[in-house]
JSON list of C-alpha atoms in Angstrom, two decimals:
[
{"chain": "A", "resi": 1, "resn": "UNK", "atom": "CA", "xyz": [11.09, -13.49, 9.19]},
{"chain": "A", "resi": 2, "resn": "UNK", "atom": "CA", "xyz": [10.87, -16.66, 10.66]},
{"chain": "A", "resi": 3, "resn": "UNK", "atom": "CA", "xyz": [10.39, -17.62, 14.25]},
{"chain": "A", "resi": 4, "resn": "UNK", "atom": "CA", "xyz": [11.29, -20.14, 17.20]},
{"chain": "A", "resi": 5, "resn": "UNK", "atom": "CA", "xyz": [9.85, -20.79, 19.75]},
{"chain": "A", "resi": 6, "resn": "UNK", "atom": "CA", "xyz": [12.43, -21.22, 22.76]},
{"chain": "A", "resi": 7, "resn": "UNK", "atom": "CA", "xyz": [12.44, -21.40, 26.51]},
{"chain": "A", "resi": 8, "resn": "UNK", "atom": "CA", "xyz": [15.94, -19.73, 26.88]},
{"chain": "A", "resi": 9, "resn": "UNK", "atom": "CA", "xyz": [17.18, -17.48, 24.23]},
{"chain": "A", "resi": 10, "resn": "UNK", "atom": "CA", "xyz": [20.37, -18.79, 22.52]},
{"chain": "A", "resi": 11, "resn": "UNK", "atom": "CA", "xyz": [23.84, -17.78, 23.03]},
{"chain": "A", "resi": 12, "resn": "UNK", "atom": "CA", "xyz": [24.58, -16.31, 19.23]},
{"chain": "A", "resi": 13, "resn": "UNK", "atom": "CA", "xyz": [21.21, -15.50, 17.32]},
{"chain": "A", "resi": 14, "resn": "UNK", "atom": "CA", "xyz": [20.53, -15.89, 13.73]},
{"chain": "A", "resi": 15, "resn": "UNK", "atom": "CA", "xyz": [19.54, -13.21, 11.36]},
{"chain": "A", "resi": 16, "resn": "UNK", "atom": "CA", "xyz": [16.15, -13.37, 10.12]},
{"chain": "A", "resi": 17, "resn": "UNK", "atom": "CA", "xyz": [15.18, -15.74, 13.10]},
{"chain": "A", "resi": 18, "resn": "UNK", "atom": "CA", "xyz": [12.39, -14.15, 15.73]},
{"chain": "A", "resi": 19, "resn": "UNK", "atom": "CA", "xyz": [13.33, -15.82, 18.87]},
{"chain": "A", "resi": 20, "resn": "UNK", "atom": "CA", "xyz": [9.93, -16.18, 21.14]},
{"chain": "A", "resi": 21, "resn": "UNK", "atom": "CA", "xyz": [10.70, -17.13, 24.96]},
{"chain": "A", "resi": 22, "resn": "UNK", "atom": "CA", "xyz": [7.13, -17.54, 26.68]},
{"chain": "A", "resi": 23, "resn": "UNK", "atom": "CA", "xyz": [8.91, -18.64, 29.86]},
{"chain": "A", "resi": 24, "resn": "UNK", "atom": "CA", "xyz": [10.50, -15.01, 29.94]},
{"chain": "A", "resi": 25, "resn": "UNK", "atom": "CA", "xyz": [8.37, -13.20, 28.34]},
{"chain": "A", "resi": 26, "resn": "UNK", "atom": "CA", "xyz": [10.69, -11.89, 25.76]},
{"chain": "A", "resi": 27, "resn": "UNK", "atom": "CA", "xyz": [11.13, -11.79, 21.81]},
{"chain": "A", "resi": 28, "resn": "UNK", "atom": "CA", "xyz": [14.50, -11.19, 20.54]},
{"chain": "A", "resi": 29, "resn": "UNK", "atom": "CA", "xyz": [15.87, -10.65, 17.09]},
{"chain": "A", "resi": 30, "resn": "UNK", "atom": "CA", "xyz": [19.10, -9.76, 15.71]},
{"chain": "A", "resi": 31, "resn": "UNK", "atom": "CA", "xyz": [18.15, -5.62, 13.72]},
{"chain": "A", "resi": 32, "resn": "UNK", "atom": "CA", "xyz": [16.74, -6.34, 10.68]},
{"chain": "A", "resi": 33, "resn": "UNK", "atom": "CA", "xyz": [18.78, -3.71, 9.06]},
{"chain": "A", "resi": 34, "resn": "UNK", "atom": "CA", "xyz": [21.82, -6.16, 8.97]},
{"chain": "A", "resi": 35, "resn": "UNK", "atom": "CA", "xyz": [23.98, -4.38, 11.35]},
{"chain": "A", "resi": 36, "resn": "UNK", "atom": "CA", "xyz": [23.95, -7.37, 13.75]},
{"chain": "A", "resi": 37, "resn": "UNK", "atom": "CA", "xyz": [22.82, -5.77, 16.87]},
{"chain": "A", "resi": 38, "resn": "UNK", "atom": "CA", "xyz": [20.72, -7.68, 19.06]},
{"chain": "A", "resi": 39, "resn": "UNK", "atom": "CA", "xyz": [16.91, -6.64, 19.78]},
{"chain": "A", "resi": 40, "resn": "UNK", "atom": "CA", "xyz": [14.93, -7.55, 23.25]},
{"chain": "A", "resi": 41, "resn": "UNK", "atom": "CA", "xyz": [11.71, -6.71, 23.42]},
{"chain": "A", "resi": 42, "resn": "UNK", "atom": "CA", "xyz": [9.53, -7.02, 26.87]},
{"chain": "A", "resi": 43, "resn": "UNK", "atom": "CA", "xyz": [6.39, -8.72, 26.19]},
{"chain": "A", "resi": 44, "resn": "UNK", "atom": "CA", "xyz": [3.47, -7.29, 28.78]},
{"chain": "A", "resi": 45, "resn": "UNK", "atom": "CA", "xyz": [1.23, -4.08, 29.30]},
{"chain": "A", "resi": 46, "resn": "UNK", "atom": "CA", "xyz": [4.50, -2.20, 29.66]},
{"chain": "A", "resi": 47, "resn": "UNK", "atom": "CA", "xyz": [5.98, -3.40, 26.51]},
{"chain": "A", "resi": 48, "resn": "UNK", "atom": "CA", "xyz": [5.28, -5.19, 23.06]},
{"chain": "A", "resi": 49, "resn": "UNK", "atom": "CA", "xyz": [2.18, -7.40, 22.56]},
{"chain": "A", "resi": 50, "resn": "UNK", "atom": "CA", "xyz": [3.05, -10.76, 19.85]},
{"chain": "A", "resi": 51, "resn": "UNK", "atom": "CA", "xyz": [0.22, -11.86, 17.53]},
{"chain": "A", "resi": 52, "resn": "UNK", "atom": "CA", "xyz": [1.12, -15.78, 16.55]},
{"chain": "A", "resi": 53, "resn": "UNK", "atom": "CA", "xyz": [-1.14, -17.63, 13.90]},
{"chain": "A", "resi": 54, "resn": "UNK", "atom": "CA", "xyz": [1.22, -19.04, 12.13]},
{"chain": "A", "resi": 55, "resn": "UNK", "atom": "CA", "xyz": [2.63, -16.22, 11.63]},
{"chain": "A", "resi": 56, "resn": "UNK", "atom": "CA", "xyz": [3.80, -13.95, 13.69]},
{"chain": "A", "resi": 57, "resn": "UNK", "atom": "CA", "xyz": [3.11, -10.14, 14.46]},
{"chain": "A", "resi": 58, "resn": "UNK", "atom": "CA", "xyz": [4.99, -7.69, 16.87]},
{"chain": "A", "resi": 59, "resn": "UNK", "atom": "CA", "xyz": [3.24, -4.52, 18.55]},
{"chain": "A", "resi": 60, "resn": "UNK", "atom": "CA", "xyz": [4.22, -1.73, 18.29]},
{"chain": "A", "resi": 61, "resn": "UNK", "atom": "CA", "xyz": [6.92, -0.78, 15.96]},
{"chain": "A", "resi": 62, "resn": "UNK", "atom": "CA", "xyz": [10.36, -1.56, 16.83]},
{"chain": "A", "resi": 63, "resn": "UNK", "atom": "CA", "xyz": [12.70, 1.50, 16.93]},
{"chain": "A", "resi": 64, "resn": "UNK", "atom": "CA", "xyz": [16.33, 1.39, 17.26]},
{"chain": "A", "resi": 65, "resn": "UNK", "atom": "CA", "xyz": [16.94, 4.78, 18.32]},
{"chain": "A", "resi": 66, "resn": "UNK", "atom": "CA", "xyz": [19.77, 4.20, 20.31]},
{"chain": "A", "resi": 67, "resn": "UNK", "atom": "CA", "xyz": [21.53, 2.39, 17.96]},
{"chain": "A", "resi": 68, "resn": "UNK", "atom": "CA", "xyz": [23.73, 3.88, 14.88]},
{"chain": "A", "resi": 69, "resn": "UNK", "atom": "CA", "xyz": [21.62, 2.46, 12.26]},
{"chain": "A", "resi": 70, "resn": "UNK", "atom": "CA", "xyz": [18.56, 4.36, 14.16]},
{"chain": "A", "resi": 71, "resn": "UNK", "atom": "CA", "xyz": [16.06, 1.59, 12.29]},
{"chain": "A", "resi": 72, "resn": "UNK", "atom": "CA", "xyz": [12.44, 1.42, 12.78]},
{"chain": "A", "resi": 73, "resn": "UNK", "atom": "CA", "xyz": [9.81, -1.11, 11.66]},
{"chain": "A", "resi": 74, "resn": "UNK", "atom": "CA", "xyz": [7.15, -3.16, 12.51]},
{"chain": "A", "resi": 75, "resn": "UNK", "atom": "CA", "xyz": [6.94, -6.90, 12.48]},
{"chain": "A", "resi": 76, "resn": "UNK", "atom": "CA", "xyz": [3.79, -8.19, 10.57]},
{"chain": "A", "resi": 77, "resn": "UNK", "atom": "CA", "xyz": [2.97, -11.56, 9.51]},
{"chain": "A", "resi": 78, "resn": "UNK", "atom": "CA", "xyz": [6.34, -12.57, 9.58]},
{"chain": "A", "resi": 79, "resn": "UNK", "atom": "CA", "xyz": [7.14, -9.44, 7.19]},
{"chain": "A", "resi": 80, "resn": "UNK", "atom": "CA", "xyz": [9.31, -6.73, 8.38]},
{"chain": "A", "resi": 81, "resn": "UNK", "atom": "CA", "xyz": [7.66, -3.27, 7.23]},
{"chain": "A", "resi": 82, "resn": "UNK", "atom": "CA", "xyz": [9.80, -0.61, 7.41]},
{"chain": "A", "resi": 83, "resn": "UNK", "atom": "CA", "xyz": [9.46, 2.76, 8.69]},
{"chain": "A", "resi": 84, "resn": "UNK", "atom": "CA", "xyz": [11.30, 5.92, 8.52]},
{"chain": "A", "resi": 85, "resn": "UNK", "atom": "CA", "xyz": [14.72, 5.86, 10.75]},
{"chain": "A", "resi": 86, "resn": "UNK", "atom": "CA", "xyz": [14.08, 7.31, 14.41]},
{"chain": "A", "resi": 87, "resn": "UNK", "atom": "CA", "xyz": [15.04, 10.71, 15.38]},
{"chain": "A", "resi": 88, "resn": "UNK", "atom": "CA", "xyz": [16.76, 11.38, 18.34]},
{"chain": "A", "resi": 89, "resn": "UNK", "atom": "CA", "xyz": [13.37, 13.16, 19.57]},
{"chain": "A", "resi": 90, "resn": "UNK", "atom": "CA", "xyz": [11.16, 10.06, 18.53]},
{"chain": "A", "resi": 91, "resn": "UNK", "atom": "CA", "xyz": [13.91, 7.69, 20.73]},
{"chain": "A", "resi": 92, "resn": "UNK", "atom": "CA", "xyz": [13.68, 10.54, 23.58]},
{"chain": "A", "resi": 93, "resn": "UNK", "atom": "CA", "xyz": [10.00, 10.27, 23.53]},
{"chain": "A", "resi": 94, "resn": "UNK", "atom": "CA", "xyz": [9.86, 6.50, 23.11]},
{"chain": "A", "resi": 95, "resn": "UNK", "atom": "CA", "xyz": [12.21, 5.77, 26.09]},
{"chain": "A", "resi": 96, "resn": "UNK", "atom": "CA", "xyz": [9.52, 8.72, 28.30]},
{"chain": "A", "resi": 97, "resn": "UNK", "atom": "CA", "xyz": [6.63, 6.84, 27.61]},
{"chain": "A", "resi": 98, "resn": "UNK", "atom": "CA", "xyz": [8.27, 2.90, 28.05]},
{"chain": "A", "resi": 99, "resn": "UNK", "atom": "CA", "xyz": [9.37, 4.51, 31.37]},
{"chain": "A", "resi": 100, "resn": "UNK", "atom": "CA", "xyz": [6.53, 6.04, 32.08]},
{"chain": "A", "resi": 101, "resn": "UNK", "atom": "CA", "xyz": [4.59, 2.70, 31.56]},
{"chain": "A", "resi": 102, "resn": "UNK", "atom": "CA", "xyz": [6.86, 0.65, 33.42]},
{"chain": "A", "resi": 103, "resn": "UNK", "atom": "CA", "xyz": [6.12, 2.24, 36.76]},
{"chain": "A", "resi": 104, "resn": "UNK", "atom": "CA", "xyz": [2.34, 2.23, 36.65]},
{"chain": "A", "resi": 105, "resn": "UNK", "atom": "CA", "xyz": [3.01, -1.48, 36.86]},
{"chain": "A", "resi": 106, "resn": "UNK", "atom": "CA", "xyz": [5.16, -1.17, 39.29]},
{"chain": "A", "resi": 107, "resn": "UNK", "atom": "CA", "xyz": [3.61, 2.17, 41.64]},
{"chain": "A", "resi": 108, "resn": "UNK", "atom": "CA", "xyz": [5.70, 3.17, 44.46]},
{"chain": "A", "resi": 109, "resn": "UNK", "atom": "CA", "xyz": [4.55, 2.05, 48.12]},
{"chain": "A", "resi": 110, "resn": "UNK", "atom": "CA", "xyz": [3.51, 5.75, 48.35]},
{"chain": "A", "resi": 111, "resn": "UNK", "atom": "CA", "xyz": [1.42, 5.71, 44.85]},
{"chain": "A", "resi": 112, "resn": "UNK", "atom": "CA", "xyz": [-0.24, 2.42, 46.04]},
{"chain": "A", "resi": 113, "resn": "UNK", "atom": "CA", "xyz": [-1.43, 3.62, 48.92]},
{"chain": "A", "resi": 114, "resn": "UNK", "atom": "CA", "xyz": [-3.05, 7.35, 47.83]},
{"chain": "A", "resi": 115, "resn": "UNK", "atom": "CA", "xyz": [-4.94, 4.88, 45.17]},
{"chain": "A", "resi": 116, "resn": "UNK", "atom": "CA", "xyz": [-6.20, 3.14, 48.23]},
{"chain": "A", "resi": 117, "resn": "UNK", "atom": "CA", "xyz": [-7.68, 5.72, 49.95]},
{"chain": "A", "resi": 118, "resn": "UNK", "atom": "CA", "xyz": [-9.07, 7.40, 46.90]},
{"chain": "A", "resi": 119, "resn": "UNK", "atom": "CA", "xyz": [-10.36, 4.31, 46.26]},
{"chain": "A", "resi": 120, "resn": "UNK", "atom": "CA", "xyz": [-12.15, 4.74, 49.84]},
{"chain": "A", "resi": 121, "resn": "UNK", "atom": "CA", "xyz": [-13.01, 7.98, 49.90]},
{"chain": "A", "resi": 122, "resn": "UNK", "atom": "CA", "xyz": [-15.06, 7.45, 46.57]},
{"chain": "A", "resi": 123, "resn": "UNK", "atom": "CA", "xyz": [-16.98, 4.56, 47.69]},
{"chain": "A", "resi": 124, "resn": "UNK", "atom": "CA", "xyz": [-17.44, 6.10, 51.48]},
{"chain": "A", "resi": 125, "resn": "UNK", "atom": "CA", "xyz": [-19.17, 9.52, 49.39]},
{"chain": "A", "resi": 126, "resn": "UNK", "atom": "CA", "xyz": [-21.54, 6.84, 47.36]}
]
């Protein structure tokens, strides 16, 4: 695949093109399949991690479970390696765990605030 770098993702991406957006924190690719649907992927604890050394790398695989084509691969050095189509169990179980990760960044008032006083009650019993 090849990349660009880009501060606002284009209106109409090109196939085969990675497009990077450090301003947004965002990669975006049209499936490599060739069904033409596009692919946004989060960069951050709670989503993908990108590898760039002149080549780039995206963590972990990318599964299009809730797509008809139901692709799945992994970006590599700027190789797509493919991997066996999701299930609708693996895309269940995908979407659990993204969700799941998404609101330990983001912890409700309530969930802040028993991890502060936890936090105090372990260091008052030291």
């Amino acid at each position: 695949m090849d990349h660009q770098f880009v501060d606002v993702l284009p209106a109409r991406l090109d196939s085969g093109v990675l497009y990077i957006s450090g301003t947004h924190n965002i990669v975006a690719h049209l499936c490599c399949c060739g069904c033409d649907r596009e692919v946004v992927t989060p960069l951050g604890p709670a989503g993908w991690s990108l590898r760039y050394d002149g080549q780039v790398s995206l963590t972990p695989s990318i599964g299009n479970g809730g797509y008809d084509c139901r692709s799945h691969y992994i970006i590599q050095a700027s190789r797509v390696r493919w991997l066996s189509n999701m299930t609708t169990a693996q895309h269940a179980r995908a979407q659990a765990r993204d969700q799941e990760a998404a609101q330990h960044l983001n912890p409700s008032w309530l969930d802040r605030a028993k991890r502060t006083l936890g936090d105090l009650f372990r260091r008052t019993r030291s």
